[in-house]
Coordinates of C-alpha atoms in Angstrom, one line a residue:
Chain D
X60 CA 0.2 0.0 0.0
X61 CA 2.9 2.4 0.6
X62 CA 5.5 3.5 -1.6
X63 CA 6.8 6.3 -4.1
X64 CA 4.0 7.5 -6.4
X65 CA 2.9 10.6 -8.2
X66 CA 1.9 13.3 -5.9
X67 CA -1.5 14.7 -5.2
X68 CA -3.3 15.6 -8.4
X69 CA -3.8 13.8 -11.6
X70 CA -2.7 10.1 -10.9
X71 CA -3.9 7.1 -9.8
X72 CA -7.6 6.5 -8.7
X73 CA -7.9 6.8 -5.0
X74 CA -8.1 3.2 -4.1
X75 CA -5.1 2.5 -6.1
X76 CA -3.1 5.3 -4.9
X77 CA -0.2 4.9 -2.6
X78 CA -0.8 5.6 1.2
X79 CA 1.3 8.7 1.0
X80 CA -0.5 10.2 -1.8
X81 CA -4.0 9.6 -0.2
X82 CA -2.5 11.1 3.1
X83 CA -1.4 14.0 1.3
X84 CA -4.9 14.7 -0.1
X85 CA -6.4 14.1 3.3
X86 CA -3.9 16.8 5.0
X87 CA -5.5 19.3 2.2
X88 CA -9.0 18.4 3.4
X89 CA -10.0 16.0 0.9
X90 CA -13.0 14.2 2.5
X91 CA -12.9 11.2 -0.1
X92 CA -9.2 10.5 1.1
X93 CA -9.8 10.6 4.6
X94 CA -12.6 8.2 4.0
X95 CA -10.3 5.9 1.8
X96 CA -7.8 5.8 4.6
X97 CA -10.5 4.7 7.1
X98 CA -11.5 2.0 4.6
X99 CA -8.0 0.8 4.0
X100 CA -7.1 0.3 7.6
X101 CA -10.4 -0.3 9.5
X102 CA -10.4 -4.0 9.2
X103 CA -6.8 -4.6 10.6
X104 CA -7.3 -1.8 13.3
X105 CA -10.6 -3.0 14.7
X106 CA -9.4 -6.6 14.7
X107 CA -6.3 -5.7 16.6
X108 CA -8.1 -3.5 19.0
X109 CA -11.0 -6.3 19.3
X110 CA -8.7 -9.0 20.1
X111 CA -6.9 -6.8 22.5
X112 CA -10.1 -5.6 24.6
X113 CA -12.5 -8.5 23.8
X114 CA -15.5 -6.3 23.6
X115 CA -17.2 -5.7 20.4
X116 CA -18.7 -2.4 21.1
X117 CA -15.9 -1.1 23.0
X118 CA -13.5 -2.2 20.3
X119 CA -15.6 -0.2 17.8
X120 CA -15.4 3.1 20.0
X121 CA -11.6 2.6 20.4
X122 CA -11.1 2.1 16.6
X123 CA -13.0 5.2 16.0
X124 CA -11.0 7.1 18.4
X125 CA -7.9 5.6 16.7
X126 CA -9.3 7.1 13.4
X127 CA -10.2 10.4 14.5
X128 CA -6.7 10.7 16.3
X129 CA -5.1 9.7 13.0
X130 CA -7.1 12.0 11.0
X131 CA -6.7 15.0 13.2
X132 CA -3.0 14.5 13.7
X133 CA -2.2 14.1 9.8
X134 CA -0.5 17.2 10.0
X135 CA 2.1 15.9 12.5
X136 CA 2.7 12.5 10.4
X137 CA 6.2 12.4 8.9
X138 CA 6.1 10.8 5.7
X139 CA 9.5 9.4 6.0
X140 CA 7.8 6.5 8.3
X141 CA 5.4 4.0 7.2
X142 CA 1.8 5.2 7.5
X143 CA 0.6 1.7 8.5
X144 CA 2.9 1.6 11.2
X145 CA 1.9 5.0 12.5
X146 CA -1.7 3.9 12.4
X147 CA -1.1 0.6 14.3
X148 CA 1.3 2.6 16.7
X149 CA -1.8 4.9 17.8
X150 CA -4.1 2.0 17.7
X151 CA -2.1 -0.1 20.1
X152 CA -1.6 2.9 22.3
X153 CA -5.5 3.3 22.3
X154 CA -6.2 -0.2 23.2
X155 CA -3.3 -0.4 25.9
X156 CA -4.5 2.6 27.3
X157 CA -8.0 1.2 27.9
X158 CA -6.7 -2.2 29.1
X159 CA -4.7 -0.2 32.0
X160 CA -7.8 1.8 32.8
X161 CA -10.0 -1.0 32.8
X162 CA -7.4 -3.9 33.7
X163 CA -9.3 -6.2 31.1
X164 CA -5.8 -8.1 30.7
X165 CA -6.8 -11.7 31.1
X166 CA -10.1 -12.1 29.2
X167 CA -11.6 -15.2 27.6
X168 CA -13.1 -16.1 24.5
X169 CA -16.4 -16.8 26.1
X170 CA -16.4 -13.0 27.3
X171 CA -15.4 -10.6 29.6
X172 CA -14.8 -11.8 33.2
X173 CA -16.2 -8.4 34.2
X174 CA -19.8 -9.2 32.3
X175 CA -22.1 -9.9 35.1
X176 CA -25.2 -10.9 33.0
X177 CA -25.6 -13.7 30.2
X178 CA -26.3 -10.5 27.4
X179 CA -23.2 -9.1 28.6
X180 CA -21.2 -12.3 28.3
X181 CA -22.8 -12.8 25.0
X182 CA -21.8 -9.3 24.0
X183 CA -18.1 -9.7 25.0
X184 CA -17.6 -13.1 23.4
X185 CA -15.3 -13.4 20.5
X186 CA -17.2 -14.5 17.0
X187 CA -15.0 -16.9 15.1
X188 CA -15.2 -16.2 11.8
X189 CA -16.7 -18.9 9.4
X190 CA -14.7 -20.4 6.8
X191 CA -15.6 -22.6 3.6
X192 CA -14.0 -25.9 4.5
X193 CA -14.9 -29.4 4.9
X194 CA -17.4 -29.9 7.8
X195 CA -14.2 -32.0 9.4
X196 CA -11.7 -29.4 8.8
X197 CA -14.0 -26.7 10.0
X198 CA -14.7 -28.4 13.3
X199 CA -11.1 -28.9 13.8
X200 CA -10.0 -25.3 12.7
X201 CA -12.6 -23.8 14.7
X202 CA -11.8 -25.8 17.6
X203 CA -8.0 -24.8 17.2
X204 CA -9.0 -21.2 16.3
X205 CA -11.3 -20.9 19.5
X206 CA -8.5 -22.3 21.8
X207 CA -5.9 -19.8 20.3
X208 CA -8.2 -16.9 20.8
X209 CA -8.6 -17.9 24.2
X210 CA -5.1 -18.2 24.9
X211 CA -4.4 -14.9 23.1
X212 CA -6.7 -13.5 25.6
X213 CA -4.8 -14.6 28.5
X214 CA -1.4 -13.2 27.4
X215 CA 0.1 -10.3 28.8
X216 CA -1.0 -7.3 27.1
X217 CA 2.3 -6.6 25.4
X218 CA 2.8 -9.9 24.4
X219 CA -0.7 -10.0 22.9
X220 CA 0.1 -6.7 20.8
X221 CA 3.6 -8.3 19.6
X222 CA 2.1 -11.6 18.6
X223 CA -1.0 -10.2 16.9
X224 CA 1.1 -7.7 15.1
X225 CA 3.7 -10.4 14.0
X226 CA 1.5 -13.4 13.1
X227 CA -2.0 -12.1 12.4
X228 CA -1.0 -8.7 10.7
X229 CA 2.1 -10.1 9.4
X230 CA 4.5 -7.3 10.5
X231 CA 8.1 -7.8 10.4
X232 CA 10.0 -7.6 13.8
X233 CA 11.6 -4.0 13.0
X234 CA 8.2 -2.7 12.3
X235 CA 6.9 -4.0 15.4
X236 CA 9.8 -2.4 17.5
X237 CA 9.0 0.9 15.8
X238 CA 5.4 0.6 16.5
X239 CA 5.4 -0.4 20.2
X240 CA 8.6 1.8 21.0
X241 CA 10.5 -1.2 22.0
X242 CA 13.9 -2.4 21.5
X243 CA 14.2 -5.0 18.7
X244 CA 15.7 -7.6 21.1
X245 CA 12.7 -7.3 23.4
X246 CA 10.1 -7.7 20.8
X247 CA 11.8 -11.0 19.7
X248 CA 11.9 -12.0 23.3
X249 CA 8.1 -11.0 23.9
X250 CA 7.1 -13.1 20.6
X251 CA 9.2 -16.0 21.4
X252 CA 7.6 -16.1 25.0
X253 CA 4.1 -15.5 23.9
X254 CA 4.6 -18.4 21.2
X255 CA 6.1 -20.6 23.9
X256 CA 2.9 -19.7 26.3
X257 CA 0.7 -20.3 23.4
X258 CA 2.3 -23.7 22.5
X259 CA 1.8 -24.7 26.4
X260 CA -1.7 -23.5 26.4
X261 CA -2.6 -25.7 23.1
X262 CA -0.8 -28.7 24.1
X263 CA -4.1 -30.4 25.4
X264 CA -5.4 -30.4 21.7
X265 CA -2.6 -32.8 20.6
X266 CA -3.7 -35.2 23.1
Chain J
X83 CA 33.4 -37.3 27.4
X84 CA 29.9 -36.2 26.0
X85 CA 29.3 -32.5 24.7
X86 CA 26.2 -30.8 26.0
X87 CA 23.3 -31.1 23.7
X88 CA 22.5 -27.8 21.8
X89 CA 18.8 -27.7 21.1
X90 CA 17.1 -25.0 18.8
X91 CA 17.1 -21.5 19.8
X92 CA 14.2 -19.1 19.3
X93 CA 16.3 -17.5 16.3
X94 CA 16.4 -21.4 15.0
X95 CA 12.5 -21.4 15.3
X96 CA 12.4 -18.1 13.2
X97 CA 14.9 -19.4 10.8
X98 CA 13.0 -22.6 10.6
X99 CA 9.6 -20.5 9.6
X100 CA 11.6 -18.7 6.9
X101 CA 13.2 -21.7 5.4
X102 CA 16.6 -20.7 6.3
X103 CA 17.6 -23.1 8.9
X104 CA 21.5 -23.5 9.0
X105 CA 23.1 -26.7 8.4
X106 CA 24.1 -27.8 11.9
X107 CA 20.9 -26.8 13.5
X108 CA 19.1 -28.9 10.4
X109 CA 21.4 -31.8 11.3
X110 CA 20.6 -31.4 14.8
X111 CA 16.7 -31.5 14.2
X112 CA 17.2 -34.8 12.3
X113 CA 18.8 -36.4 15.1
X114 CA 16.7 -34.8 18.3
X115 CA 13.1 -36.1 18.6
X116 CA 12.4 -33.4 21.1
X117 CA 13.4 -30.5 18.8
X118 CA 11.3 -32.1 15.6
X119 CA 8.5 -32.0 18.1
X120 CA 9.0 -28.6 19.1
X121 CA 9.3 -27.3 15.4
X122 CA 6.0 -29.1 14.7
X123 CA 4.1 -27.6 17.4
X124 CA 5.6 -24.2 16.5
X125 CA 4.8 -24.7 12.8
X126 CA 0.9 -25.5 13.6
X127 CA 0.6 -22.7 15.8
X128 CA 2.0 -19.9 13.6
X129 CA 0.0 -21.4 10.6
X130 CA -3.3 -21.1 12.8
X131 CA -2.2 -17.7 14.0
X132 CA -2.0 -16.7 10.4
X133 CA -5.3 -17.9 9.6
X134 CA -7.0 -16.1 12.1
X135 CA -10.0 -14.2 10.7
X136 CA -10.1 -10.1 10.5
X137 CA -13.3 -8.9 12.0
X138 CA -15.4 -6.2 10.3
X139 CA -16.4 -3.0 12.0
X140 CA -19.9 -1.7 11.5
X141 CA -21.3 -0.8 8.0
X142 CA -21.2 2.9 8.9
X143 CA -17.9 2.9 10.8
X144 CA -16.3 5.5 8.3
X145 CA -19.4 7.9 8.6
X146 CA -19.0 7.9 12.2
X147 CA -15.4 8.7 12.2
X148 CA -15.7 11.4 9.5
X149 CA -18.5 13.1 11.5
X150 CA -16.2 13.1 14.7
X151 CA -13.3 14.4 12.7
X152 CA -14.9 17.7 12.1
X153 CA -15.2 17.1 8.5
X154 CA -17.6 20.1 7.0
X155 CA -21.1 19.2 8.0
X156 CA -23.2 18.3 4.9
X157 CA -24.9 21.3 3.5
X158 CA -28.4 22.0 4.3
X159 CA -29.5 21.0 0.8
X160 CA -28.3 17.5 1.5
X161 CA -29.4 17.4 5.1
X162 CA -33.2 18.3 4.7
X163 CA -35.5 16.1 2.1
X164 CA -36.8 18.0 -1.1
X165 CA -40.5 18.5 0.3
X166 CA -39.2 20.2 3.1
X167 CA -36.9 22.2 1.3
X168 CA -39.6 23.4 -1.1
X169 CA -42.1 24.0 2.0
X170 CA -39.2 26.2 3.5
X171 CA -38.6 28.3 0.4
X172 CA -42.3 28.7 -0.1
X173 CA -42.8 30.2 3.5
X174 CA -40.1 32.7 3.0
X175 CA -41.5 33.8 -0.4
X176 CA -44.9 34.2 1.1
X177 CA -43.4 36.1 4.3
X178 CA -41.2 38.3 1.6
X179 CA -44.3 38.9 -0.5
X180 CA -46.7 39.6 2.2
X181 CA -44.3 42.0 3.9
X182 CA -43.6 44.1 0.5
X183 CA -47.5 44.2 0.0
X184 CA -48.2 45.5 3.6
X185 CA -45.5 48.2 3.0
X186 CA -47.1 49.3 -0.1
X187 CA -50.4 49.7 1.5
X188 CA -49.2 51.3 4.7
X189 CA -46.5 53.7 3.4
X190 CA -47.3 56.4 5.8
X191 CA -47.2 54.3 9.0
X192 CA -43.8 52.8 7.8
X193 CA -42.2 56.2 7.0
X194 CA -43.3 57.4 10.4
X195 CA -41.7 54.6 12.1
X196 CA -38.5 54.9 10.1
X197 CA -38.5 58.8 10.9
X198 CA -39.0 58.1 14.5
X199 CA -36.1 55.4 14.4
X200 CA -33.8 57.7 12.8
X201 CA -34.5 60.5 15.2
X202 CA -33.9 58.5 18.1
X203 CA -30.9 57.1 16.9
X204 CA -29.4 60.7 15.7
X205 CA -30.3 62.1 19.4
X206 CA -28.4 59.2 21.0
X207 CA -25.2 59.7 18.9
X208 CA -25.2 63.5 19.5
X209 CA -25.6 63.0 23.4
X210 CA -22.7 60.6 23.4
X211 CA -20.5 62.8 21.3
X212 CA -21.5 66.0 23.5
X213 CA -21.1 63.9 26.8
X214 CA -17.4 62.8 25.5
X215 CA -16.5 66.4 24.5
X216 CA -17.1 67.6 27.9
X217 CA -15.5 65.1 29.9
X218 CA -12.3 65.8 27.7
X219 CA -12.6 69.6 28.2
X220 CA -12.7 68.9 32.2
X221 CA -9.8 66.5 31.7
X222 CA -7.6 69.1 30.1
X223 CA -8.4 71.5 32.8
X224 CA -7.2 69.4 35.7
X225 CA -4.4 67.4 34.2
X226 CA -0.9 68.0 32.7
X227 CA -2.0 67.1 29.2
X228 CA -1.8 71.0 28.1
X229 CA 2.2 70.6 29.6
X230 CA 3.0 68.0 27.4
X231 CA 1.9 69.7 24.3
X232 CA 3.8 73.0 25.0
X233 CA 6.8 72.3 22.7
X234 CA 7.0 70.6 19.3
X235 CA 9.7 68.1 20.8
X236 CA 7.4 67.0 23.7
X237 CA 4.6 66.8 21.3
X238 CA 6.5 64.5 19.0
X239 CA 7.7 62.1 21.9
X240 CA 4.3 62.0 23.3
X241 CA 3.0 61.0 20.0
X242 CA 5.4 58.4 19.3
X243 CA 4.8 57.0 22.7
X244 CA 1.2 56.8 21.9
X245 CA 1.5 55.2 18.7
X246 CA 4.0 52.5 20.0
X247 CA 1.5 52.0 22.8
X248 CA -1.4 51.5 20.6
X249 CA 0.5 49.1 18.3
X250 CA 1.7 46.9 21.1
X251 CA -1.8 46.9 22.3
X252 CA -3.3 45.8 19.0
X253 CA -0.7 43.1 18.5
X254 CA -1.5 41.9 22.2
X255 CA -5.1 41.8 21.4
X256 CA -4.7 40.1 18.3
X257 CA -2.7 37.3 19.9
X258 CA -5.3 37.0 22.7
X259 CA -8.3 36.8 20.1
X260 CA -6.6 34.3 17.6
X261 CA -7.9 30.7 17.9
X262 CA -5.3 28.1 18.3
X263 CA -4.0 26.8 14.7
X264 CA -3.3 23.3 14.0
X265 CA -4.4 20.4 16.7
X266 CA -1.8 19.0 18.8
X267 CA 0.1 15.9 17.9
X268 CA -1.6 12.6 18.8
X269 CA 1.0 10.3 17.8
X270 CA 1.4 8.7 20.8
X271 CA -2.3 8.2 21.1

């Protein structure tokens, strides 16, 4: 999505334009460009925050907060940095701040431990996406997917950010270090510890 | 003498996932059942993580974001349905036509109102000017102002001080009244 490209003006259509060009248009007050930036990143940002806070409604609000901050601070964005890293940095900070405030750091797939009624439990449970596979594969994958979601929810928030950015978002170690403002070595350690904890949490599935 | 067994490190696991495991580590994997099992577990885990689905926000997500960002609100024409806009336009036209018609048939009354208003405004203006002039005249009698203007040099000095003071006051006022420019950076969330 990023990379060199023609400046704002006659050039590729908005959906095909590199991030930096769309950002330049959005900075100039182009509403369509702002909308395009939201469209590009709303799924990964919402997914990251949802997996961090485990509450759909809260994740929606925090994702909105993220994009409001992104769009309001476009003037301070420095184009030499990758735009996606900047967006994820703000999203992660918003989610971590919320976790610190609400202490929602050990949630389960079945819903928030703070949920006190069946409706709240249902509202805070993660929905596992449906996949077009054979029935047996689907059952196995759903079981594994559910177990992983549950195990991710039990990780420390900083491990959770790292593992989601690395293996769900597919970000390289260096970019994760930049997003989380952590030394590269720390990021690698967190990811390996998180994988170790997840392997342990999934051991029962192999039996 | 037996050498300590060198099992796979975290870096080796990463190298395995990127298909760049070095030959000594690859040889070790062939010989060590424990490390083979670890690699297999890690492979299954990483594949499962990478296949986790992304979630969709609500359909009106972007609209709600843009509303909060302060994007210019849609024009009245886009906010209001067409029948309501037509009704509003018709009401304005009727009101304008009605007032013009009433003015045509009540010119005398309208002119008397206008004359009354103009006379009142003129009286108020004259009273204000007269009061300010009286106050200034009284001030000149009791204050040292006449002394300051007694020589051309003093007059020039006083004039310069007044101009500089006035300019400084205007600049200060402008700074006070200006709204902040750009919003503060939120890069750190």
